[in-house]
Coordinates of C-alpha atoms and ligand atoms in Angstrom, one line a residue:
X1 CA 0.0 0.0 0.0
X2 CA 1.3 3.4 -0.9
X3 CA 0.2 5.9 1.7
X4 CA -0.6 9.4 0.7
X5 CA 1.2 11.4 3.4
X6 CA 0.8 15.1 3.7
X7 CA 3.4 17.3 2.1
X8 CA 4.6 18.6 5.4
X9 CA 5.8 15.1 6.4
X10 CA 8.8 15.8 4.2
X11 CA 9.9 18.3 6.8
X12 CA 9.7 16.0 9.8
X13 CA 12.9 14.5 11.0
X14 CA 13.7 12.0 13.6
X15 CA 15.7 13.5 16.5
X16 CA 19.3 12.3 16.4
X17 CA 19.3 12.1 20.2
X18 CA 16.2 9.8 20.3
X19 CA 17.8 7.6 17.7
X20 CA 21.0 7.3 19.7
X21 CA 19.1 6.6 22.9
X22 CA 17.4 3.7 21.2
X23 CA 20.8 2.1 20.4
X24 CA 22.6 2.7 23.6
X25 CA 19.7 1.6 25.8
X26 CA 20.3 -1.9 24.4
X27 CA 23.8 -2.5 25.7
X28 CA 26.2 -1.9 28.5
X29 CA 27.0 1.6 27.4
X30 CA 27.7 4.6 29.7
X31 CA 25.6 7.3 28.2
X32 CA 26.5 11.0 28.2
X33 CA 24.0 11.3 25.3
X34 CA 20.5 12.0 26.7
X35 CA 19.4 15.1 28.5
X36 CA 18.1 13.0 31.4
X37 CA 17.9 14.0 35.0
X38 CA 19.2 11.7 37.7
X39 CA 16.6 9.1 38.6
X40 CA 18.0 8.6 42.1
X41 CA 17.1 12.2 42.8
X42 CA 13.5 11.8 41.8
X43 CA 11.3 12.7 44.8
X44 CA 9.5 9.4 44.6
X45 CA 7.8 9.5 47.9
X46 CA 6.5 13.0 47.4
X47 CA 5.3 12.2 43.9
X48 CA 3.6 9.0 45.2
X49 CA 1.8 10.9 48.0
X50 CA 0.8 13.7 45.6
X51 CA -0.7 11.4 43.1
X52 CA -2.4 9.4 45.9
X53 CA -3.9 12.6 47.3
X54 CA -5.0 13.8 43.9
X55 CA -6.8 10.6 43.1
X56 CA -8.4 10.0 46.5
X57 CA -9.4 13.5 47.6
X58 CA -10.6 15.2 44.5
X59 CA -12.5 13.5 41.6
X60 CA -11.7 16.5 39.4
X61 CA -8.2 15.0 39.0
X62 CA -9.9 12.1 37.1
X63 CA -12.2 14.3 35.1
X64 CA -11.8 16.4 31.9
X65 CA -10.3 19.7 32.8
X66 CA -9.9 23.3 31.5
X67 CA -7.7 23.7 28.5
X68 CA -5.8 26.5 30.1
X69 CA -4.8 24.3 33.0
X70 CA -5.9 23.6 36.6
X71 CA -6.6 27.0 38.2
X72 CA -4.8 26.2 41.4
X73 CA -1.7 25.2 39.5
X74 CA -1.8 28.4 37.4
X75 CA -2.0 30.4 40.7
X76 CA 1.0 28.6 42.1
X77 CA 3.0 29.1 38.8
X78 CA 2.2 32.8 38.8
X79 CA 3.4 33.0 42.4
X80 CA 6.7 31.1 41.7
X81 CA 7.4 33.3 38.7
X82 CA 6.6 36.5 40.5
X83 CA 9.2 35.5 43.2
X84 CA 11.7 35.7 40.3
X85 CA 10.5 39.0 39.0
X86 CA 8.3 37.6 36.2
X87 CA 4.9 39.2 37.2
X88 CA 2.0 38.0 35.1
X89 CA -1.6 37.1 36.1
X90 CA -2.7 33.4 36.0
X91 CA -4.8 34.2 33.0
X92 CA -1.7 34.7 31.0
X93 CA -0.5 31.2 31.7
X94 CA -1.2 28.1 29.7
X95 CA -0.3 24.7 31.2
X96 CA 1.2 22.5 28.6
X97 CA 2.3 18.9 28.2
X98 CA 5.9 19.8 28.7
X99 CA 7.7 22.8 27.2
X100 CA 7.9 20.9 24.0
X101 CA 4.2 21.3 23.5
X102 CA 4.5 25.0 24.3
X103 CA 7.0 25.3 21.4
X104 CA 4.7 23.4 19.1
X105 CA 1.5 25.3 20.0
X106 CA 3.3 28.6 19.7
X107 CA 4.6 27.6 16.2
X108 CA 1.2 26.4 15.2
X109 CA -0.5 29.7 15.9
X110 CA 2.3 32.0 14.8
X111 CA 4.1 30.7 11.7
X112 CA 3.1 30.5 8.1
X113 CA 5.1 28.6 5.6
X114 CA 8.3 30.5 4.8
X115 CA 8.3 32.6 8.0
X116 CA 11.7 33.4 9.3
X117 CA 12.8 32.5 12.8
X118 CA 16.2 33.6 14.2
X119 CA 18.1 31.3 16.5
X120 CA 21.5 30.7 17.9
X121 CA 23.7 28.2 16.1
X122 CA 23.8 25.6 17.6
X123 CA 20.4 25.5 19.4
X124 CA 17.9 23.1 20.9
X125 CA 17.4 20.3 18.4
X126 CA 13.8 19.5 19.1
X127 CA 12.8 23.2 18.7
X128 CA 14.3 23.0 15.2
X129 CA 12.3 19.9 14.5
X130 CA 9.1 21.8 15.4
X131 CA 10.0 24.9 13.4
X132 CA 10.9 22.8 10.3
X133 CA 7.7 20.8 10.6
X134 CA 5.8 24.1 10.1
X135 CA 7.9 24.8 7.0
X136 CA 9.5 27.9 8.4
X137 CA 13.0 29.1 7.6
X138 CA 15.3 29.1 10.5
X139 CA 18.3 31.5 10.2
X140 CA 21.3 31.3 12.5
X141 CA 22.6 34.4 14.3
X142 CA 26.3 34.4 15.2
X143 CA 27.0 34.2 18.9
X144 CA 29.8 34.1 21.5
X145 CA 30.0 33.1 25.1
X146 CA 27.7 35.9 26.2
X147 CA 24.8 35.3 23.7
X148 CA 23.9 36.5 20.3
X149 CA 26.2 39.0 18.7
X150 CA 24.1 42.1 18.5
X151 CA 25.5 43.5 15.3
X152 CA 24.8 40.3 13.5
X153 CA 21.3 40.0 15.1
X154 CA 20.3 43.5 14.0
X155 CA 21.6 43.0 10.5
X156 CA 19.6 39.8 10.2
X157 CA 16.5 41.3 11.7
X158 CA 16.7 44.1 9.1
X159 CA 17.5 41.7 6.2
X160 CA 15.1 38.9 7.0
X161 CA 12.2 40.5 9.0
X162 CA 11.8 37.5 11.3
X163 CA 8.6 36.7 13.0
X164 CA 10.4 35.4 16.1
X165 CA 13.7 35.1 17.8
X166 CA 14.0 31.8 19.7
X167 CA 16.5 31.6 22.5
X168 CA 17.6 29.3 25.3
X169 CA 19.6 31.9 27.2
X170 CA 20.2 30.2 30.5
X171 CA 22.4 27.2 30.8
X172 CA 21.5 26.3 27.3
X173 CA 21.0 23.1 25.5
X174 CA 23.4 22.2 23.9
X175 CA 26.1 24.6 24.9
X176 CA 25.6 25.2 28.7
X177 CA 26.0 28.9 27.9
X178 CA 24.4 31.8 29.9
X179 CA 23.6 35.1 28.2
X180 CA 25.0 38.2 29.9
X181 CA 22.5 40.7 31.3
X182 CA 23.6 43.2 28.8
X183 CA 22.8 40.9 25.8
X184 CA 19.4 40.1 27.4
X185 CA 18.6 43.8 27.6
X186 CA 19.9 44.6 24.1
X187 CA 17.9 41.7 22.6
X188 CA 14.8 43.2 24.2
X189 CA 15.7 46.7 22.8
X190 CA 16.1 45.3 19.3
X191 CA 13.0 43.2 19.5
X192 CA 11.1 46.3 20.6
X193 CA 12.6 48.5 17.9
X194 CA 11.8 46.1 15.1
X195 CA 8.6 44.5 16.5
X196 CA 9.8 41.0 16.8
X197 CA 8.5 38.4 19.3
X198 CA 11.0 36.6 21.5
X199 CA 10.4 33.0 22.5
X200 CA 12.4 32.3 25.7
X201 CA 12.8 28.6 26.4
X202 CA 14.0 28.1 30.0
X203 CA 14.0 24.5 31.2
X204 CA 17.3 24.8 33.1
X205 CA 17.1 28.3 34.7
X206 CA 16.7 26.8 38.2
X207 CA 19.7 24.5 37.8
X208 CA 22.4 27.1 38.6
X209 CA 25.5 26.0 40.4
X210 CA 26.2 29.2 42.3
X211 CA 23.2 31.0 43.9
X212 CA 24.2 34.6 43.0
X213 CA 24.9 33.9 39.4
X214 CA 21.2 33.3 38.5
X215 CA 20.5 35.9 35.8
X216 CA 17.0 37.4 35.4
X217 CA 14.9 35.8 32.7
X218 CA 14.5 37.9 29.6
X219 CA 10.7 37.8 30.2
X220 CA 11.2 39.4 33.6
X221 CA 12.9 42.4 31.9
X222 CA 10.3 42.8 29.3
X223 CA 8.1 45.9 29.5
X224 CA 6.5 45.7 26.1
X225 CA 4.7 42.4 25.9
X226 CA 7.4 41.0 23.5
X227 CA 8.3 37.7 25.3
X228 CA 6.8 34.3 25.5
X229 CA 8.4 32.4 28.3
X230 CA 8.2 28.6 28.8
X231 CA 9.6 26.4 31.5
X232 CA 8.9 22.9 32.8
X233 CA 8.9 20.6 35.8
X234 CA 10.8 18.0 33.8
X235 CA 14.1 18.9 35.3
X236 CA 13.0 19.8 38.8
X237 CA 10.4 17.2 39.6
X238 CA 10.0 14.3 37.1
X239 CA 9.8 14.5 33.3
X240 CA 7.1 11.8 33.2
X241 CA 4.5 14.1 34.7
X242 CA 4.8 16.1 31.4
X243 CA 4.0 19.4 33.0
X244 CA 5.3 22.6 31.5
X245 CA 3.8 26.0 31.0
X246 CA 4.0 29.1 28.9
X247 CA 3.3 32.7 29.9
X248 CA 3.2 35.8 27.8
X249 CA 0.9 38.3 26.0
X250 CA -2.7 37.3 26.7
X251 CA -3.7 37.5 23.0
X252 CA -1.1 34.9 22.0
X253 CA -1.8 32.6 25.0
X254 CA -5.6 32.7 24.3
X255 CA -5.1 31.6 20.7
X256 CA -2.6 29.0 21.8
X257 CA -5.3 27.6 24.2
X258 CA -7.6 27.3 21.2
X259 CA -4.9 25.3 19.3
X260 CA -4.4 23.2 22.4
X261 CA -8.1 22.3 22.5
X262 CA -7.7 20.8 19.0
X263 CA -4.5 19.0 20.0
X264 CA -5.3 17.3 23.3
X265 CA -8.2 19.2 25.0
X266 CA -6.0 19.7 28.1
X267 CA -2.9 18.5 29.9
X268 CA -3.2 15.4 32.0
X269 CA -5.5 16.3 34.9
X270 CA -4.0 13.8 37.4
X271 CA -0.5 15.2 36.9
X272 CA -1.7 18.7 37.3
X273 CA -3.6 18.1 40.5
X274 CA -0.8 16.0 41.8
X275 CA 1.7 18.8 41.1
X276 CA -0.5 21.2 43.0
X277 CA -0.3 18.9 46.1
X278 CA 3.4 18.4 45.6
X279 CA 4.0 22.2 45.5
X280 CA 1.9 22.7 48.6
X281 CA 3.1 19.7 50.7
X282 CA 6.7 19.2 49.6
X283 CA 9.7 21.6 49.9
X284 CA 10.5 21.8 46.2
X285 CA 13.0 24.6 46.6
X286 CA 15.0 22.5 49.0
X287 CA 14.8 19.6 46.6
X288 CA 16.1 21.9 43.8
X289 CA 19.1 22.8 46.0
X290 CA 19.9 19.1 46.3
X291 CA 19.7 18.6 42.5
X292 CA 21.9 21.7 41.9
X293 CA 24.5 20.4 44.4
X294 CA 24.6 16.9 42.9
X295 CA 24.8 18.2 39.4
X296 CA 27.5 20.7 40.4
X297 CA 29.6 17.9 41.8
X298 CA 29.1 15.8 38.7
X299 CA 30.0 18.7 36.5
X300 CA 33.2 19.1 38.5
X301 CA 34.1 15.5 38.0
X302 CA 33.7 15.7 34.2
X303 CA 35.6 19.0 34.2
X304 CA 38.5 17.5 36.0
X305 CA 38.6 14.7 33.5
X306 CA 38.4 17.0 30.5
X307 CA 41.1 19.2 32.1
X308 CA 43.4 16.1 32.2
X309 CA 43.0 15.4 28.5
X310 CA 46.0 16.3 26.5
X311 CA 44.5 16.6 23.0
X312 CA 45.6 19.8 21.2
X313 CA 42.6 21.7 20.0
X314 CA 40.2 20.4 22.6
X315 CA 38.0 23.3 23.9
X316 CA 35.0 23.5 26.2
X317 CA 33.3 26.1 28.4
X318 CA 32.7 25.3 32.0
X319 CA 28.9 25.4 32.5
X320 CA 27.5 27.5 35.4
X321 CA 24.4 25.4 35.5
X322 CA 22.2 23.0 33.5
X323 CA 23.2 19.6 32.3
X324 CA 25.8 19.7 29.5
X325 CA 29.3 20.2 28.4
X326 CA 29.8 21.3 24.9
X327 CA 33.1 20.1 23.6
X328 CA 35.0 21.0 20.5
X329 CA 37.6 18.5 19.3
X330 CA 40.4 19.0 16.8
X331 CA 39.1 19.9 13.4
X332 CA 40.1 16.6 11.8
X333 CA 37.8 14.6 14.2
X334 CA 34.4 13.8 12.9
X335 CA 32.2 13.1 16.0
X336 CA 29.4 11.4 14.0
X337 CA 31.9 8.8 12.6
X338 CA 33.5 8.6 16.0
X339 CA 30.2 7.6 17.7
X340 CA 30.2 4.0 16.4
X341 CA 33.6 3.4 17.8
X342 CA 32.7 5.1 21.1
X343 CA 29.6 2.9 21.4
X344 CA 31.7 -0.2 20.7
X345 CA 34.0 0.9 23.5
X346 CA 30.9 1.4 25.8
X347 CA 30.4 5.1 25.8
X348 CA 27.9 7.4 24.0
X349 CA 27.5 11.2 23.4
X350 CA 25.5 13.3 21.0
X351 CA 27.4 14.4 17.9
X352 CA 27.1 18.2 17.7
X353 CA 26.2 18.6 14.1
X354 CA 22.5 18.0 14.5
X355 CA 22.1 21.0 16.8
X356 CA 23.2 23.4 14.0
X357 CA 20.8 25.4 11.8
X358 CA 23.5 25.8 9.2
X359 CA 27.2 25.2 8.5
X360 CA 27.6 22.4 11.1
X361 CA 31.2 21.8 12.1
X362 CA 31.8 18.0 12.4
X363 CA 34.0 18.2 15.4
X364 CA 31.6 19.0 18.3
X365 CA 29.8 16.9 20.8
X366 CA 27.4 17.3 23.7
X367 CA 28.2 15.5 27.0
X368 CA 25.5 15.1 29.6
X369 CA 26.9 14.9 33.2
X370 CA 23.7 14.7 35.2
X371 CA 22.6 11.1 34.5
X372 CA 25.7 9.2 35.5
X373 CA 27.2 8.8 39.0
X374 CA 30.7 10.1 39.5
X375 CA 32.3 6.6 39.1
X376 CA 30.5 6.1 35.8
X377 CA 31.6 9.6 34.6
X378 CA 35.2 8.6 35.4
X379 CA 34.9 5.3 33.5
X380 CA 32.9 6.7 30.6
X381 CA 35.4 9.6 30.1
X382 CA 38.3 7.2 30.3
X383 CA 36.7 5.2 27.4
X384 CA 35.8 8.3 25.5
X385 CA 39.3 9.9 25.7
X386 CA 40.9 6.6 24.6
X387 CA 38.7 6.5 21.5
X388 CA 39.4 10.2 20.7
X389 CA 43.2 9.8 21.3
X390 CA 43.3 6.7 19.0
X391 CA 41.4 8.5 16.3
X392 CA 43.5 11.6 16.5
X393 CA 46.7 9.6 16.3
X394 CA 45.5 7.9 13.1
X395 CA 43.9 11.0 11.6
Ligands
PLP401 C1 15.8 23.7 25.6 C2 14.7 22.7 25.9 N1 13.5 23.1 25.6 C3 12.4 22.3 25.9 C4 12.6 21.0 26.4 C5 11.4 20.1 26.5 O1 11.2 19.8 27.9 P1 9.8 19.2 28.4 O2 10.2 17.9 29.0 O3 9.2 20.1 29.3 O4 8.9 19.0 27.2 C6 13.9 20.5 26.6 C7 14.2 19.2 27.1 O5 15.2 18.7 27.3 C8 15.0 21.4 26.3 O6 16.3 21.0 26.5

């Protein structure tokens, strides 16, 4: 049977990360590939009690719910954001099935075929997948360690008249980078001057390693209704609950809610009610401190091992939060080809090329340090360095 798929299917790609995860889950491979949180840190008892309470005390948790999300949860989200300077009423919040759905719904209501979106290069792979599925054109803006380079950004805004600038400015996936305050402010200025919407994707903002270093979200600096901000409980509670949210200009949120009706009616009611109980009965901020401390320690282990590597041309930035090291290898190393050898040796990573919008260099990789205990990080890095050194010698 020849199936008559829609045209747009041509623009759908499988995620390189998901494909890799399928392979490595089969063997005895130490994986630095996925962006997975540490399972041993999951607040199992609190989640268990929260779900139990949701199911046994309130039948609404088993019922169809409002598309915008459970009111009590939106109130709590508004409170938590306000504590960080992002002040918005609960009516401007849409609860979503993870931040991933927020990206998709936003794209659905905003983009026509051929619309331009500006992003960093590299950027979050699964956002690129969404943007491409809506047949948009994603254009890369040059950036350095502090964020997008403003001259290049302005030039591209003028040249391409983008509809949106998509950014992951805090402990980014894949680079671990944090935008400076100045770049955040200047991005807002440019967006205001040229009337462009900013989409701020912030799943890692709470995972900073040093308390004082937490920069304000771009949305919290916005005075002109320019920013859509999304975050998630995937990294701070458990990803399986699939609870994220998006907040921003009411007009956009309202239309996104209509699109959500057509997609899934509403986000899982049990998860939402359970999350309300969890946020009320459990000290999530203390829990986040534990996650930060554990990830910080693991980051330091991986950093020490990277520091010890004597491969000329190896570069990386030490992340101030989040989950990833972004590593550049000598130019002659092709990390996609290297991956097979690495997996044979029992270690995996994500080759960097799939995170690029254009001109992907072949010599980058993303290493996750949150999902392996220190002893496994030691062993995995030993295996990885051996594979790289061998390849470099024979290159
Ligand atoms: C930058 C970025 N945005 C969005 C997401 C999606 O998160 P969620 O689990 O909330 O859908 C992720 C997940 O890793 C991410 O790294």
